[in-house]
Amino acid sequence: MATNVAKKAGARRAGFKFSLTHAQVMQLSTSVVPEVVGGGRIKLVPRPKADLGKPYRIVDASQGAPVGFGFYVGKTKVTYEMVRRGPNGVRRFALGNVTDMGLAEAHEKAREQVAILLSTGENPKAHQAKAREAAQNIERLANITVRECMAAYLADMEERLARGQVKANSVEAYRDSMARLARPEVGMADRIVKDLREADIKGAYVAMRKSAMVRSNRIPTHIRAVLAEYEDWADLDTAKLESLGITGKYIQRVKAAGVAAAEHTFTDAYRGVKHVVLKEVELASIEGRSPLLSFNPFSIIFSKKLVRSARELRRHYERAEVRNPLNDYTLPRVLKAIVARRDEQGGHNAGASDYLLLTLLWGTRRSEAVQLRWFDRCSKGELSQREVSWVWLGAADAVNPYTGRTGPQVFMSDTKSGESRFLPVSYFAERILRRRFETRLDDTAAKKEQTAARQLLDTARKSGASKAVIAGLQEAVDKAEHEVQRSKYVFPARSNRSKSGHYSDSKSILANVRRDAGLADLRDEVDQGLTPHDLRRTLGRYASLHLGDSRVVSQMLHHHVSQPGDNGMAEVSKLYTDQEWKRLREAFSEVEELMIASSPRVWNRLKGVDKPRLDESKDEPVTIFAPRNQITALDDD
């Protein structure tokens, strides 16, 4: 009597061929195996004790079974499977549970899977998963909305933010654009991209402009009240605006109200959709198919000139009197207001005032000077890798060990352009910094507190203290570490709850300085803006007028030093000859003195005994609006 029993999983497959009924297949388990008995019948018999519970495979020898079709008997279930050679080698793939389909259905499914294997060379299951993904992608792209495109680009921006490739304020500005598109009156966020037409974009753009128009912070409240009955201020010509009592720079501001917000918002929408389109075009090229989404409907904001050109923007700024540098009349008033504000509220405004003064003297952008650290509180690694911004107050003939340049100097590692700035610190800037140095936070006490807090936490953990106790001690460690971090900054945050540890927002003091300096007085139709960038433009204005040397002015304002292949701070010095560094220091000194001297009172307040005293008789003090209606003026020392 012939016997054919499946005993070992590794035996030759020829020894495991059985023609089983579906009922017999359903009874297979790791406890029994098929066996051929008298008359060629097949019965299930107990497995040897040594093989109990071990999985095994059987080849289906029944009529109609495709070559390679069989059964996998596992510990918990029995499944149909196929083993076939395809273009890329032998493949084994499962077909499903034996309880879910009969033998004939399983044979048919196996033939379909083999056809996929032979035509593609891929595991049929993986191939079908890709096909399903492709179908889902088609459906997704067919119905993708503006919001979803922008969310995809936002995720990309956040990844680049983590790598230091974009600024946090850029990410926040993009989120603001997404929120504006979702306004009910705009209604663009949930529109399907492929369905958008030119008229849709134009209509939403106008709606966005009007929405931002009525919210514009460049239009005084009393003018907005006059315009409230008009749906679109852009329709009002100059004569009409004048008849409403709107004159001067406010004519241009009313006409352009909301335009900048609309431009920014729709440009961001264009970037979001472009990101998705480029990804799809790339994927389609790899897969050898036509892209499902290849046109960005927001491109019409450029082709139809909805976005203003650089020339149009310059004309608007001139007529609206915005983005203008301070002049010989406004600069001394602003300087006096800043210096007077410094001593308000027990020195509470000292950091903010010094920050504004250095922004003017260096021409820095908003986020550059706030991150400055004291050189001696940076690690060697941070300095050599140029990871942080710092100030060095060495003597005039002392050489900085990392730059090889003499005299006080400042290095800014993370500017708007992504490149670094390296500048000499001249007389008045040094006076301001030395005053800050003398009153800087004590890091010795902060480090002791940090060490003690860490020791307490380690002891508590080793002794098995409760979670509540450990959490409290961890909070104390975090607070101590934050204090150490704050002590590193030239402009530490006033609040110990600040995440960054450094000063960050000058809006409040600028608003007060603007009022103190007489830049905001609606009774006389005076409403001149004042931002950190206006201070930067002021340096550029005075440098250009005084020096006339476009090369050195460009170095003062831009001063790019990061170059591909740079190795350490020493590379910075290669970008300057000794003569260039000397000339740059002289240029900053000359322009700095020119600006500070515009107010003899400020000059006398900031200078040392080595500078002459200026006559203040024609330099009227500026009254500042102190808290609780107290009036303070900038008087002599």
Phi, psi and omega in degrees: 000124182287139179232136179221096184245133177279110183249322185236139181296334184266003180293165181295140183299334180298334180276003183238021181271124179219146174259096186256150172279166180295328179296319179292322179299321181294338182268355181295144176201176180283001179261341181229159177220155176290150176213135178275123181247193183305140180076011179079007179290156179242130176228160179265127183236155178298146179278156174302151184304324182293338183257357183302133177083355180271134177295155176206169182238150178228137175269134181280117180257010182287158181295134179093352180284129177297155178298130179092358180279140179192200185230139172252119181262104182259182184290332184243341182201167177243131182234153171282146176210163178232143172232114181217153175271128177245189181301334183249023178110184182286135179235140174240130180214143181280152181244346180135168181287141182294340179281348185264345180204154178279177183295316183297317179295322180293322177298317181295317179297322179298318179297321179296319181291321178297320179300319177295316180301313183291330183274331184247337184079001182260157172301124184306322181295315179294321179297318180292325176297320178295321179295319178296319179297319179296319179295320178295323179295320178299315180294320180296313181292329179292337183237013183292139183258167177300319179301316182293322177297314181292327177294322178295318180289325178297319178298320178296319179297320181293325175294318179290329176297318180297332179269001179077021183266344174225163181271151179298324181290335175292320178294317179295321179296324179292321176298321178299320178297319178298319180294320180295321179293337180273356178300139181305322182288344177264310173061037183255337189302320186258017174283140178285128189300314185293342181269352184287137178238172183305316181297325179295315181295313181299317180297316180292326178297314178297318179297321178295317180299316180294321180298317179285331182303309184286348179259359187303128178272005177266355180251119180301154184302318184291331176285321177299323179297321179294325185269358187303327183279354181259128184291318182226110183294335181295340179282348184273124179277176184300318181299318180294317180297320178295324178293338178270004179086016180260119186226177175057220185296339183288341175298311180291323180293321178293316181298325183261006182303129177086348184293314182300318179296319179294317179299312182297315183296314183283333172293321176294322177297319177301315181297320181296314180291321179301320179302314180291318181299314181296321177298318180291319178298318179296315181295319180297322178296318179296321183272359177067042180222173178280140180295144181278338179219114186231353183241135178259105184297339181284355178295344181291342178296337177265314183293329179262009174056041173286335179265131183292148176281168179300323179295317179295323178295316179300318180297319179296315181299322180294313183289325182273354180055048174240161182056040178255141176289161175291154182240189184296340179270315186277330183301308180299325179293318178294317179300313180297321180293320180295312183293321178295323179294336186300323185264006179289150174055044176066034180083010181300332182262008186301311182298315181296319181293316179296323177300315180295319179297316180288328175300320177291313186288332180258343184069036181278158173278170189306316189266002188276304185290332184296337184268004183296138175244162172285134185305318184286355178250020173253146177282162179300321179295317179299322180288312184292328180269359179056045182272343184228160175266144184212164175238132178240124183249051178289166178296163185302327182258003180280146182256125177292128185294341182260335183251338182075012181251151183268158173082167178304142184205161182227138179237129180242116190272339190226084182263174182301323183281354182087357179253170184263162174235140182225114189229148171283151177257113182267187197308299187289324176298320178294320178301317180295317182291321179293326175296321178289323181297320182294336182245018183291161182296143180280112181275345179296310179296322181295320180291323177296317178298320179296314180298316180296318181296320179294320179296317178299318180295316180298318180297317181297320179295318181292329182273359178075036180296162182293162179299323181295318179295315180297320179297319178295318179292324177296322177297320178294321177297314180299319180295317180295319179295324179294322178294322176297318179297315179301323184292346180280338190272144173293324179239077181293151176297143179290330181260136177284000176268356180297131181292319184284330183089348180239162178302145185218336189233113182258009184300316184296310182291326178296322178297320179290317179297319179301318179289316180300322185277359179079021178275352180226098177212092186292342177296327178254018181055038176257120181207074179260129180291164177209114180228165175305326181288332174296324177293321177297317178296329180295316175303315180299319181297309183290326178295317180294318181292322186273318187269318181069354181269102186298329182293312182289327176296318178298320178295321180295324185267330186245298170051060180285134179233343181286126180230148177303133177087004178299141178234093176084170184295335181300334180296334181301318185297336181293340183277355179229136166279166178301323181294320180294318180296319178297317181294323179295318178297318179296319181297313178298320180297316181295313183289322178300312180296322179299316182287314181296323181290348178297339174234101177306326179297317179291317177306309183294328179288324186266336188290166172258186181290346181276358178246146180290154177274137181263155180285122183263001189301330181257008181251089184298139178293151178260129177276130179251154183268095184278164178300153177060032175063019175281142181251130180231143178237157177277103182257179177292157173292000000 
